[in-house]
Tab-separated table of C-alpha atoms and ligand atoms in Angstrom:
chain	number	residue	atom	x	y	z
K	1	UNK	CA	-24.226	-23.883	0.716
K	2	UNK	CA	-24.672	-20.205	-0.138
K	3	UNK	CA	-21.942	-18.399	-2.053
K	4	UNK	CA	-20.119	-15.430	-0.595
K	5	UNK	CA	-19.775	-12.143	-2.458
K	6	UNK	CA	-17.181	-9.764	-1.034
K	7	UNK	CA	-17.341	-6.119	-2.084
K	8	UNK	CA	-14.611	-3.588	-1.362
K	9	UNK	CA	-13.307	-0.459	-3.046
K	10	UNK	CA	-10.061	-2.130	-4.042
K	11	UNK	CA	-9.763	-5.840	-4.544
K	12	UNK	CA	-6.601	-7.209	-3.017
K	13	UNK	CA	-6.922	-10.902	-3.881
K	14	UNK	CA	-3.313	-11.980	-4.355
K	15	UNK	CA	-2.293	-13.344	-7.759
K	16	UNK	CA	0.243	-15.631	-6.115
K	17	UNK	CA	-0.544	-16.417	-2.468
K	18	UNK	CA	2.753	-18.298	-2.132
K	19	UNK	CA	4.714	-15.050	-2.677
K	20	UNK	CA	3.748	-13.969	0.831
K	21	UNK	CA	3.474	-10.280	0.054
K	22	UNK	CA	-0.314	-10.027	0.546
K	23	UNK	CA	-1.693	-8.924	3.916
K	24	UNK	CA	-3.642	-11.154	6.292
K	25	UNK	CA	-7.022	-9.706	5.362
K	26	UNK	CA	-6.521	-10.384	1.650
K	27	UNK	CA	-5.418	-13.947	2.385
K	28	UNK	CA	-8.305	-14.616	4.784
K	29	UNK	CA	-10.957	-13.283	2.427
K	30	UNK	CA	-9.442	-15.163	-0.506
K	31	UNK	CA	-9.526	-18.389	1.483
K	32	UNK	CA	-13.198	-17.812	2.320
K	33	UNK	CA	-14.017	-17.092	-1.304
K	34	UNK	CA	-12.397	-20.351	-2.389
K	35	UNK	CA	-14.333	-22.227	0.299
K	36	UNK	CA	-17.710	-20.646	-0.518
K	37	UNK	CA	-17.131	-20.568	-4.279
K	38	UNK	CA	-17.775	-16.852	-4.298
K	39	UNK	CA	-16.483	-13.743	-5.959
K	40	UNK	CA	-14.760	-10.487	-5.020
K	41	UNK	CA	-16.118	-7.311	-6.598
K	42	UNK	CA	-14.655	-3.806	-6.649
K	43	UNK	CA	-13.003	-0.978	-8.527
K	44	UNK	CA	-10.147	-1.970	-10.853
K	45	UNK	CA	-8.111	1.107	-9.875
K	46	UNK	CA	-8.300	2.131	-13.571
K	47	UNK	CA	-10.120	5.046	-15.146
K	48	UNK	CA	-12.113	5.110	-18.393
K	49	UNK	CA	-13.410	7.911	-20.624
K	50	UNK	CA	-17.118	7.148	-20.073
K	51	UNK	CA	-18.502	4.706	-17.538
K	52	UNK	CA	-19.758	1.560	-19.271
K	53	UNK	CA	-20.075	-0.854	-16.364
K	54	UNK	CA	-18.129	-3.446	-18.350
K	55	UNK	CA	-16.885	-6.127	-15.975
K	56	UNK	CA	-13.397	-7.539	-16.126
K	57	UNK	CA	-13.540	-10.982	-14.620
K	58	UNK	CA	-10.440	-12.989	-13.835
K	59	UNK	CA	-9.345	-15.953	-11.799
K	60	UNK	CA	-6.708	-15.133	-9.186
K	61	UNK	CA	-5.394	-18.296	-7.590
K	62	UNK	CA	-8.853	-19.895	-7.470
K	63	UNK	CA	-10.702	-16.687	-6.541
K	64	UNK	CA	-13.063	-15.072	-9.064
K	65	UNK	CA	-12.440	-11.364	-9.162
K	66	UNK	CA	-14.858	-8.959	-10.925
K	67	UNK	CA	-13.553	-5.448	-11.557
K	68	UNK	CA	-15.033	-2.311	-13.008
K	69	UNK	CA	-13.347	0.897	-14.254
K	70	UNK	CA	-14.475	4.366	-13.103
K	71	UNK	CA	-14.505	7.742	-14.835
K	72	UNK	CA	-11.890	10.282	-13.758
K	73	UNK	CA	-14.636	12.450	-12.231
K	74	UNK	CA	-15.845	9.453	-10.200
K	75	UNK	CA	-12.353	8.873	-8.848
K	76	UNK	CA	-12.038	12.548	-7.970
K	77	UNK	CA	-15.360	12.928	-6.231
K	78	UNK	CA	-15.964	9.478	-4.803
K	79	UNK	CA	-12.515	8.137	-3.953
K	80	UNK	CA	-10.176	11.097	-3.482
K	81	UNK	CA	-13.159	13.271	-2.516
K	82	UNK	CA	-15.861	11.820	-0.304
K	83	UNK	CA	-13.980	8.715	0.870
K	84	UNK	CA	-10.536	10.197	1.519
K	85	UNK	CA	-11.230	13.908	2.096
K	86	UNK	CA	-14.581	13.685	3.848
K	87	UNK	CA	-15.346	10.383	5.590
K	88	UNK	CA	-11.780	9.341	6.469
K	89	UNK	CA	-10.869	12.587	8.313
K	90	UNK	CA	-14.339	12.894	9.866
K	91	UNK	CA	-14.343	9.323	11.169
K	92	UNK	CA	-10.870	10.010	12.616
K	93	UNK	CA	-12.178	13.183	14.301
K	94	UNK	CA	-10.269	15.589	12.079
K	95	UNK	CA	-13.055	18.000	11.187
K	96	UNK	CA	-10.308	20.568	10.579
K	97	UNK	CA	-9.231	18.454	7.584
K	98	UNK	CA	-12.691	17.394	6.433
K	99	UNK	CA	-13.984	18.646	3.052
K	100	UNK	CA	-17.706	19.330	3.061
K	101	UNK	CA	-18.221	19.567	-0.719
K	102	UNK	CA	-21.633	18.740	-2.105
K	103	UNK	CA	-20.149	17.401	-5.359
K	104	UNK	CA	-18.159	14.806	-3.372
K	105	UNK	CA	-21.316	13.471	-1.741
K	106	UNK	CA	-23.054	13.313	-5.101
K	107	UNK	CA	-20.119	11.467	-6.654
K	108	UNK	CA	-20.124	9.033	-3.720
K	109	UNK	CA	-23.781	8.193	-4.187
K	110	UNK	CA	-23.414	7.967	-7.962
K	111	UNK	CA	-20.523	5.514	-7.755
K	112	UNK	CA	-22.276	3.355	-5.169
K	113	UNK	CA	-25.324	3.250	-7.452
K	114	UNK	CA	-23.126	2.291	-10.382
K	115	UNK	CA	-21.404	-0.441	-8.400
K	116	UNK	CA	-24.806	-1.825	-7.347
K	117	UNK	CA	-26.099	-1.827	-10.924
K	118	UNK	CA	-23.039	-3.684	-12.163
K	119	UNK	CA	-23.099	-6.205	-9.329
K	120	UNK	CA	-26.870	-6.851	-9.423
K	121	UNK	CA	-26.906	-9.375	-12.331
K	122	UNK	CA	-24.177	-11.453	-10.652
K	123	UNK	CA	-26.197	-12.028	-7.481
K	124	UNK	CA	-27.998	-15.342	-7.000
K	125	UNK	CA	-30.889	-15.713	-4.527
K	126	UNK	CA	-28.927	-17.510	-1.770
K	127	UNK	CA	-25.733	-15.454	-1.923
K	128	UNK	CA	-24.382	-13.790	1.196
K	129	UNK	CA	-23.050	-10.306	0.439
K	130	UNK	CA	-20.302	-8.813	2.593
K	131	UNK	CA	-19.468	-5.151	1.932
K	132	UNK	CA	-16.352	-3.522	3.356
K	133	UNK	CA	-15.598	-0.080	4.667
K	134	UNK	CA	-16.593	3.558	4.483
K	135	UNK	CA	-16.274	3.826	0.700
K	136	UNK	CA	-19.345	1.642	0.304
K	137	UNK	CA	-21.882	2.577	2.985
K	138	UNK	CA	-24.825	3.244	0.560
K	139	UNK	CA	-24.300	0.020	-1.439
K	140	UNK	CA	-26.970	-1.938	0.435
K	141	UNK	CA	-29.551	0.795	-0.096
K	142	UNK	CA	-28.806	0.776	-3.822
K	143	UNK	CA	-28.972	-3.016	-4.010
K	144	UNK	CA	-32.283	-3.035	-2.117
K	145	UNK	CA	-33.649	-0.503	-4.616
K	146	UNK	CA	-32.792	-2.973	-7.342
K	147	UNK	CA	-34.777	-5.652	-5.548
K	148	UNK	CA	-31.988	-7.558	-3.792
K	149	UNK	CA	-33.439	-9.427	-0.801
K	150	UNK	CA	-30.290	-11.337	0.181
K	151	UNK	CA	-28.578	-11.020	3.546
K	152	UNK	CA	-26.159	-8.100	3.225
K	153	UNK	CA	-23.504	-7.361	5.826
K	154	UNK	CA	-21.218	-4.358	6.294
K	155	UNK	CA	-17.920	-4.166	8.129
K	156	UNK	CA	-16.378	-0.834	9.114
K	157	UNK	CA	-12.576	-0.918	9.304
K	158	UNK	CA	-12.339	2.605	10.786
K	159	UNK	CA	-13.730	4.031	14.022
K	160	UNK	CA	-17.263	5.410	14.088
K	161	UNK	CA	-17.232	9.139	15.025
K	162	UNK	CA	-18.943	10.749	17.996
K	163	UNK	CA	-22.390	12.145	17.232
K	164	UNK	CA	-21.354	15.756	17.925
K	165	UNK	CA	-18.858	15.545	15.045
K	166	UNK	CA	-20.911	13.328	12.749
K	167	UNK	CA	-23.603	16.005	12.597
K	168	UNK	CA	-21.141	18.390	10.924
K	169	UNK	CA	-21.662	16.238	7.814
K	170	UNK	CA	-24.448	17.510	5.582
K	171	UNK	CA	-26.831	14.608	4.968
K	172	UNK	CA	-25.524	12.677	7.993
K	173	UNK	CA	-28.983	11.252	8.550
K	174	UNK	CA	-29.145	9.982	4.987
K	175	UNK	CA	-25.800	8.221	5.432
K	176	UNK	CA	-26.890	6.474	8.620
K	177	UNK	CA	-30.293	5.623	7.197
K	178	UNK	CA	-28.563	3.854	4.301
K	179	UNK	CA	-26.496	1.908	6.818
K	180	UNK	CA	-29.729	0.548	8.253
K	181	UNK	CA	-30.382	-1.304	4.981
K	182	UNK	CA	-27.786	-3.871	6.069
K	183	UNK	CA	-28.730	-6.960	8.059
K	184	UNK	CA	-25.477	-6.951	10.012
K	185	UNK	CA	-23.077	-4.086	10.777
K	186	UNK	CA	-19.704	-5.086	12.193
K	187	UNK	CA	-17.217	-2.976	14.166
K	188	UNK	CA	-13.797	-3.649	15.663
K	189	UNK	CA	-14.777	-2.537	19.163
K	190	UNK	CA	-17.789	-2.010	21.395
K	191	UNK	CA	-16.790	1.666	21.568
K	192	UNK	CA	-17.346	2.225	17.827
K	193	UNK	CA	-20.631	0.302	17.932
K	194	UNK	CA	-21.861	2.297	20.935
K	195	UNK	CA	-21.147	5.555	19.116
K	196	UNK	CA	-23.427	4.566	16.238
K	197	UNK	CA	-26.134	3.562	18.710
K	198	UNK	CA	-25.715	6.865	20.519
K	199	UNK	CA	-26.274	8.774	17.272
K	200	UNK	CA	-29.332	6.709	16.402
K	201	UNK	CA	-30.879	7.014	19.864
K	202	UNK	CA	-30.237	10.731	20.316
K	203	UNK	CA	-30.199	12.263	16.854
K	204	UNK	CA	-32.889	10.459	14.901
K	205	UNK	CA	-35.186	9.261	17.664
K	206	UNK	CA	-34.274	5.569	17.461
K	207	UNK	CA	-35.442	3.162	20.147
K	208	UNK	CA	-33.815	0.324	22.036
K	209	UNK	CA	-35.780	-2.917	21.551
K	210	UNK	CA	-36.220	-5.563	24.247
K	211	UNK	CA	-33.654	-7.831	22.539
K	212	UNK	CA	-31.014	-5.073	22.761
K	213	UNK	CA	-31.105	-3.985	19.109
K	214	UNK	CA	-31.676	-0.380	18.156
K	215	UNK	CA	-34.535	0.412	15.817
K	216	UNK	CA	-34.757	3.439	13.525
K	217	UNK	CA	-36.001	4.233	10.029
K	218	UNK	CA	-38.364	1.250	10.418
K	219	UNK	CA	-35.466	-1.209	10.641
K	220	UNK	CA	-33.335	-2.866	13.326
K	221	UNK	CA	-30.126	-4.353	11.892
K	222	UNK	CA	-27.870	-6.470	14.050
K	223	UNK	CA	-24.826	-4.557	15.311
K	224	UNK	CA	-21.853	-6.711	16.226
K	225	UNK	CA	-18.287	-6.465	17.528
K	226	UNK	CA	-15.735	-8.480	15.537
K	227	UNK	CA	-12.155	-7.433	16.375
K	228	UNK	CA	-9.952	-8.157	13.388
K	229	UNK	CA	-6.568	-9.786	13.809
K	230	UNK	CA	-3.629	-11.034	11.802
K	231	UNK	CA	-2.921	-14.403	10.229
K	232	UNK	CA	-0.872	-15.547	13.231
K	233	UNK	CA	0.632	-18.725	11.756
K	234	UNK	CA	1.340	-16.981	8.464
K	235	UNK	CA	3.097	-14.164	10.294
K	236	UNK	CA	5.187	-16.545	12.398
K	237	UNK	CA	6.200	-18.343	9.204
K	238	UNK	CA	7.210	-14.985	7.667
K	239	UNK	CA	9.301	-14.191	10.748
K	240	UNK	CA	11.011	-17.582	10.590
K	241	UNK	CA	11.535	-17.543	6.812
K	242	UNK	CA	15.011	-17.121	5.336
K	243	UNK	CA	14.424	-13.435	4.625
K	244	UNK	CA	12.771	-12.865	7.999
K	245	UNK	CA	15.777	-14.300	9.817
K	246	UNK	CA	18.239	-12.543	7.562
K	247	UNK	CA	16.525	-9.214	8.218
K	248	UNK	CA	16.630	-9.874	11.957
K	249	UNK	CA	20.374	-10.578	11.751
K	250	UNK	CA	20.945	-7.499	9.626
K	251	UNK	CA	19.043	-5.263	12.050
K	252	UNK	CA	20.741	-6.771	15.093
K	253	UNK	CA	24.143	-6.170	13.501
K	254	UNK	CA	23.342	-2.609	12.451
K	255	UNK	CA	21.954	-1.797	15.898
K	256	UNK	CA	25.415	-2.513	17.313
K	257	UNK	CA	24.162	-3.163	20.880
K	258	UNK	CA	21.820	-0.189	20.830
K	259	UNK	CA	18.157	-0.699	21.658
K	260	UNK	CA	15.908	-0.316	18.675
K	261	UNK	CA	12.458	1.234	18.791
K	262	UNK	CA	10.309	0.422	15.772
K	263	UNK	CA	7.312	2.125	14.169
K	264	UNK	CA	5.551	0.951	10.986
K	265	UNK	CA	2.693	3.079	9.662
K	266	UNK	CA	1.256	4.311	6.393
K	267	UNK	CA	1.947	8.025	6.193
K	268	UNK	CA	-1.388	9.221	7.566
K	269	UNK	CA	-2.338	11.917	10.075
K	270	UNK	CA	-4.424	9.395	12.040
K	271	UNK	CA	-1.288	7.437	12.964
K	272	UNK	CA	0.091	10.114	15.296
K	273	UNK	CA	3.516	10.206	13.666
K	274	UNK	CA	4.308	13.794	14.583
K	275	UNK	CA	3.239	13.212	18.177
K	276	UNK	CA	5.414	10.082	18.243
K	277	UNK	CA	8.487	11.968	17.075
K	278	UNK	CA	7.781	14.730	19.592
K	279	UNK	CA	7.428	12.134	22.365
K	280	UNK	CA	10.742	10.599	21.332
K	281	UNK	CA	12.382	14.032	21.222
K	282	UNK	CA	11.110	14.629	24.753
K	283	UNK	CA	12.594	11.295	25.808
K	284	UNK	CA	15.993	12.283	24.392
K	285	UNK	CA	15.798	15.585	26.228
K	286	UNK	CA	14.704	13.987	29.509
K	287	UNK	CA	17.269	11.165	29.408
K	288	UNK	CA	20.720	12.365	28.345
K	289	UNK	CA	22.152	9.065	29.630
K	290	UNK	CA	20.108	7.192	26.998
K	291	UNK	CA	21.301	9.220	24.021
K	292	UNK	CA	23.497	7.116	21.802
K	293	UNK	CA	21.988	3.937	23.251
K	294	UNK	CA	18.696	3.874	21.374
K	295	UNK	CA	17.425	4.646	17.903
K	296	UNK	CA	14.026	4.741	16.249
K	297	UNK	CA	13.448	2.855	12.993
K	298	UNK	CA	10.341	4.440	11.492
K	299	UNK	CA	9.054	2.726	8.339
K	300	UNK	CA	6.480	4.984	6.702
K	301	UNK	CA	5.344	4.146	3.170
K	302	UNK	CA	3.644	7.066	1.412
K	303	UNK	CA	-0.109	6.828	0.981
K	304	UNK	CA	-2.797	8.914	-0.752
K	305	UNK	CA	-0.064	11.184	-2.026
K	306	UNK	CA	-2.398	12.973	-4.452
K	307	UNK	CA	-4.389	14.429	-1.543
K	308	UNK	CA	-2.942	17.805	-0.347
K	309	UNK	CA	-3.248	17.029	3.351
K	310	UNK	CA	-0.962	14.048	2.887
K	311	UNK	CA	1.663	16.155	1.134
K	312	UNK	CA	1.497	18.643	4.024
K	313	UNK	CA	1.999	16.053	6.733
K	314	UNK	CA	4.801	14.485	4.723
K	315	UNK	CA	6.637	17.822	4.598
K	316	UNK	CA	6.118	18.381	8.343
K	317	UNK	CA	7.456	14.922	9.184
K	318	UNK	CA	10.508	15.381	6.975
K	319	UNK	CA	11.239	18.629	8.801
K	320	UNK	CA	10.653	17.160	12.255
K	321	UNK	CA	12.807	14.060	11.691
K	322	UNK	CA	15.516	16.302	10.268
K	323	UNK	CA	15.328	18.684	13.211
K	324	UNK	CA	15.593	15.913	15.813
K	325	UNK	CA	18.446	14.219	13.983
K	326	UNK	CA	20.205	17.556	13.547
K	327	UNK	CA	19.853	18.440	17.221
K	328	UNK	CA	20.854	15.115	18.787
K	329	UNK	CA	22.939	13.042	16.337
K	330	UNK	CA	26.580	12.302	16.978
K	331	UNK	CA	29.283	11.308	14.519
K	332	UNK	CA	28.506	7.616	14.999
K	333	UNK	CA	24.828	7.757	15.961
K	334	UNK	CA	21.592	9.014	14.458
K	335	UNK	CA	18.470	8.951	16.647
K	336	UNK	CA	15.937	8.394	13.837
K	337	UNK	CA	16.085	6.270	10.704
K	338	UNK	CA	13.069	7.557	8.820
K	339	UNK	CA	12.201	5.521	5.737
K	340	UNK	CA	9.514	6.400	3.179
K	341	UNK	CA	9.436	2.999	1.542
K	342	UNK	CA	7.760	-0.372	1.789
K	343	UNK	CA	9.284	-3.653	2.821
K	344	UNK	CA	8.114	-7.215	2.353
K	345	UNK	CA	6.110	-8.726	5.172
K	346	UNK	CA	8.878	-11.153	6.105
K	347	UNK	CA	11.317	-8.238	6.355
K	348	UNK	CA	8.913	-6.326	8.608
K	349	UNK	CA	8.593	-9.410	10.801
K	350	UNK	CA	12.390	-9.559	11.150
K	351	UNK	CA	12.523	-5.853	12.063
K	352	UNK	CA	9.815	-6.204	14.705
K	353	UNK	CA	11.644	-9.105	16.275
K	354	UNK	CA	14.897	-7.161	16.445
K	355	UNK	CA	13.215	-4.246	18.251
K	356	UNK	CA	13.228	-3.711	22.006
K	357	UNK	CA	10.126	-1.510	21.812
K	358	UNK	CA	7.220	-1.324	19.344
K	359	UNK	CA	5.692	2.154	19.118
K	360	UNK	CA	2.070	2.154	17.988
K	361	UNK	CA	0.650	5.555	18.843
K	362	UNK	CA	-2.265	6.522	16.586
K	363	UNK	CA	-4.528	9.431	17.530
K	364	UNK	CA	-7.517	7.377	16.444
K	365	UNK	CA	-7.492	4.003	14.677
K	366	UNK	CA	-10.175	1.404	13.942
K	367	UNK	CA	-7.970	-1.456	15.147
K	368	UNK	CA	-4.265	-1.246	14.156
K	369	UNK	CA	-2.752	-4.481	12.969
K	370	UNK	CA	0.847	-3.373	13.392
K	371	UNK	CA	0.396	-3.722	17.163
K	372	UNK	CA	-0.611	-7.367	16.722
K	373	UNK	CA	2.164	-8.072	14.216
K	374	UNK	CA	4.756	-6.652	16.611
K	375	UNK	CA	3.520	-8.931	19.404
K	376	UNK	CA	3.463	-12.028	17.190
K	377	UNK	CA	7.021	-11.431	15.968
K	378	UNK	CA	8.628	-11.358	19.433
K	379	UNK	CA	10.957	-13.973	20.893
K	380	UNK	CA	8.898	-15.568	23.724
K	381	UNK	CA	12.048	-15.874	25.895
K	382	UNK	CA	13.131	-12.273	25.458
K	383	UNK	CA	10.216	-10.243	24.092
K	384	UNK	CA	10.149	-6.541	23.327
K	385	UNK	CA	7.629	-4.150	24.864
K	386	UNK	CA	4.594	-2.761	23.061
K	387	UNK	CA	3.830	0.914	23.721
K	388	UNK	CA	0.261	1.393	22.522
K	389	UNK	CA	-2.037	4.376	22.222
K	390	UNK	CA	-5.270	4.189	24.163
K	391	UNK	CA	-6.950	5.533	21.014
K	392	UNK	CA	-6.247	2.452	18.874
K	393	UNK	CA	-9.084	-0.079	18.707
K	394	UNK	CA	-6.417	-2.668	19.562
K	395	UNK	CA	-6.099	-1.205	23.080
K	396	UNK	CA	-9.434	-2.833	23.951
K	397	UNK	CA	-7.757	-6.255	23.645
K	398	UNK	CA	-4.098	-5.471	24.310
K	399	UNK	CA	-4.302	-4.129	27.845
K	400	UNK	CA	-0.962	-5.783	28.723
K	401	UNK	CA	0.843	-3.218	26.569
K	402	UNK	CA	2.102	0.034	28.076
K	403	UNK	CA	-0.921	2.158	27.262
K	404	UNK	CA	-0.184	5.815	26.498
K	405	UNK	CA	-1.876	9.052	25.548
K	406	UNK	CA	0.021	10.112	22.401
K	407	UNK	CA	-0.982	13.761	22.798
K	408	UNK	CA	1.054	14.017	26.022
K	409	UNK	CA	4.715	13.962	25.097
K	410	UNK	CA	5.965	13.651	28.678
K	411	UNK	CA	3.786	10.588	29.106
K	412	UNK	CA	5.287	9.125	25.949
K	413	UNK	CA	8.754	9.900	27.241
K	414	UNK	CA	7.996	8.171	30.586
K	415	UNK	CA	6.586	5.108	28.791
K	416	UNK	CA	9.708	4.812	26.645
K	417	UNK	CA	11.938	5.001	29.679
K	418	UNK	CA	9.878	2.380	31.446
K	419	UNK	CA	9.781	0.084	28.396
K	420	UNK	CA	13.548	0.230	27.967
K	421	UNK	CA	14.165	-0.527	31.640
K	422	UNK	CA	11.522	-3.253	31.995
K	423	UNK	CA	12.846	-6.443	33.611
K	424	UNK	CA	12.683	-9.590	31.561
K	425	UNK	CA	10.112	-11.357	33.803
K	426	UNK	CA	7.693	-8.496	33.388
K	427	UNK	CA	8.260	-8.393	29.643
K	428	UNK	CA	7.544	-12.111	29.400
K	429	UNK	CA	4.416	-11.914	31.573
K	430	UNK	CA	3.016	-9.011	29.575
K	431	UNK	CA	3.879	-10.634	26.252
K	432	UNK	CA	2.112	-13.861	27.189
K	433	UNK	CA	-1.113	-11.947	27.834
K	434	UNK	CA	-0.697	-10.006	24.614
K	435	UNK	CA	0.023	-13.098	22.534
K	436	UNK	CA	-3.047	-14.890	23.887
K	437	UNK	CA	-5.142	-11.910	22.773
K	438	UNK	CA	-3.479	-11.854	19.347
K	439	UNK	CA	-4.246	-15.548	18.853
K	440	UNK	CA	-7.843	-15.111	20.026
K	441	UNK	CA	-8.502	-12.588	17.240
K	442	UNK	CA	-6.774	-14.469	14.399
K	443	UNK	CA	-8.066	-13.171	11.062
K	444	UNK	CA	-9.457	-16.600	10.138
K	445	UNK	CA	-11.558	-16.654	13.333
K	446	UNK	CA	-12.651	-13.073	12.696
K	447	UNK	CA	-13.838	-13.957	9.214
K	448	UNK	CA	-15.639	-17.135	10.285
K	449	UNK	CA	-17.398	-15.348	13.159
K	450	UNK	CA	-18.580	-12.611	10.845
K	451	UNK	CA	-19.808	-14.982	8.127
K	452	UNK	CA	-21.611	-17.134	10.723
K	453	UNK	CA	-23.374	-14.034	12.083
K	454	UNK	CA	-24.292	-12.915	8.564
K	455	UNK	CA	-25.784	-16.318	7.816
K	456	UNK	CA	-27.721	-16.011	11.038
K	457	UNK	CA	-26.184	-19.211	12.553
Y	501	GDG	C1	-7.330	0.052	8.268
Y	501	GDG	C2	-7.667	0.737	9.610
Y	501	GDG	C3	-7.494	-1.470	10.756
Y	501	GDG	C4	2.727	-1.101	6.565
Y	501	GDG	N1	3.889	-0.797	5.968
Y	501	GDG	C5	4.206	-1.854	5.205
Y	501	GDG	C6	3.212	-2.818	5.345
Y	501	GDG	N2	2.323	-2.330	6.188
Y	501	GDG	C7	1.157	-3.099	6.659
Y	501	GDG	C8	1.270	-3.382	8.134
Y	501	GDG	C9	-0.171	-3.723	8.475
Y	501	GDG	C10	-0.943	-2.857	7.489
Y	501	GDG	O1	-0.037	-2.396	6.494
Y	501	GDG	C11	-1.512	-1.613	8.160
Y	501	GDG	O2	-2.625	-1.989	8.892
Y	501	GDG	P1	-3.208	-1.081	10.047
Y	501	GDG	O3	-4.230	-1.886	10.734
Y	501	GDG	O4	-2.106	-0.662	10.954
Y	501	GDG	O5	-3.770	0.245	9.372
Y	501	GDG	P2	-4.600	0.755	8.063
Y	501	GDG	O6	-3.846	0.571	6.810
Y	501	GDG	O7	-4.931	2.184	8.386
Y	501	GDG	O8	-5.937	-0.142	8.015
Y	501	GDG	C12	-7.035	-0.008	10.775
Y	501	GDG	C13	-7.286	-2.090	9.387
Y	501	GDG	O9	-7.892	-1.294	8.340
Y	501	GDG	C14	-7.913	-3.496	9.301
Y	501	GDG	O10	-9.279	-3.461	9.594
Y	501	GDG	O11	-6.729	-2.194	11.696
Y	501	GDG	O12	-7.428	0.588	12.002
Y	501	GDG	O13	-7.228	2.103	9.600
Y	501	GDG	O14	-0.458	-5.068	8.193
Y	501	GDG	O15	2.180	-4.430	8.319
Y	501	GDG	N3	3.242	-4.019	4.719
Y	501	GDG	C15	4.302	-4.287	3.918
Y	501	GDG	N4	5.303	-3.380	3.726
Y	501	GDG	C16	5.309	-2.154	4.350
Y	501	GDG	O16	6.243	-1.364	4.192
Y	501	GDG	N5	4.368	-5.477	3.287
């Protein structure tokens, strides 16, 4: 059996899987690596004076992890620069926030070349190589240059951008050409896949082959749709754990018969947090009878805090939450509990279960796993309602949610009103459809489908 090599910018193999703090993706990939006797390669998160390519190899709960340090300039140009200030905003259609610096692109290519050179000696002829996300697009090209003939797959966790915006990127053609060095390119949805095909067909003169594949640059990789999901059983166990149940009880008690709306998102402009607060403000304005009867619990851990844009959005959210609370709160009620901190997974599960409504309203999102976690955590006899943005990849599978346009605050307000008034039979019927979809995309199935396609089964 061939080994599996997983490559990602950061390696999240848990040191102690029993602790339950690792996410579903980390657990699923770790399980695959144990099964295929493989290894997980990536950046250590550490910086060094001068790049040496020295590998730090360790065993994490049966998974071999191989890590390499980067120079400070690499981190600046490749990680904070090209990955987080160029590709992330561009792929989320925020050209207004995209940095088009040549040095970032050069750093990106340099680091991908370095990663390939360090990984090359570890690769055996039969290994399957699975590379993750936008940080690593040119890795296959660099490995091919070093003579690697193995099957190499790529999975994009973000959306793919529309061609009209992608062409704002200098060297866009070079980026896409390097993507064509993969054998398999995976997306969460058909929409993201179609956007890449559209670029290839209309921008670089690619052609559709008789078998449906698109050919360009002399190559025709397989493009596939693999919607990621959560570890459903693991999440149910977290919900039903001692801490999960205790958190549920604590939230239910603190809600004091008020209906709770819950949002859980990294602090990122793609998540539509400002639009969500504005939609909620509109709801409070439109429905004076509901004031004092609902509150929003918004859990928002900080992320990428050394990038300016993230500091800006953080300041705007602080101001907005403060303004809404200041305008509407009463002596015994506050409309928003806004928390910049992380919780354990079992605590999140308890919070989701205690909520009447889950608000998942990104402006653009590859998939969005919070939507699936919220569904899984519900009580089947008395489930809450998922309000979901049409711009999340998850909307392709979760059509039984109340689908909203987060840019339109009146529409958000209407959806909230409808969710809070929804009769129990309708909530149950919708939840059953949603839960079936959540189970059908379990992260273990996702992983096995991808690996089977990469092997060419
Ligand atoms: C990218 C794509 C795609 C959040 N706060 C806490 C916490 N979380 C967990 C959630 C969820 C995860 O983080 C976030 O996943 P998302 O899918 O919502 O979003 P991204 O981080 O942007 O992920 C996305 C995903 O990759 C997978 O392909 O779905 O579209 O952008 O699991 O629960 N976890 C804990 N404490 C917190 O406070 N423990």
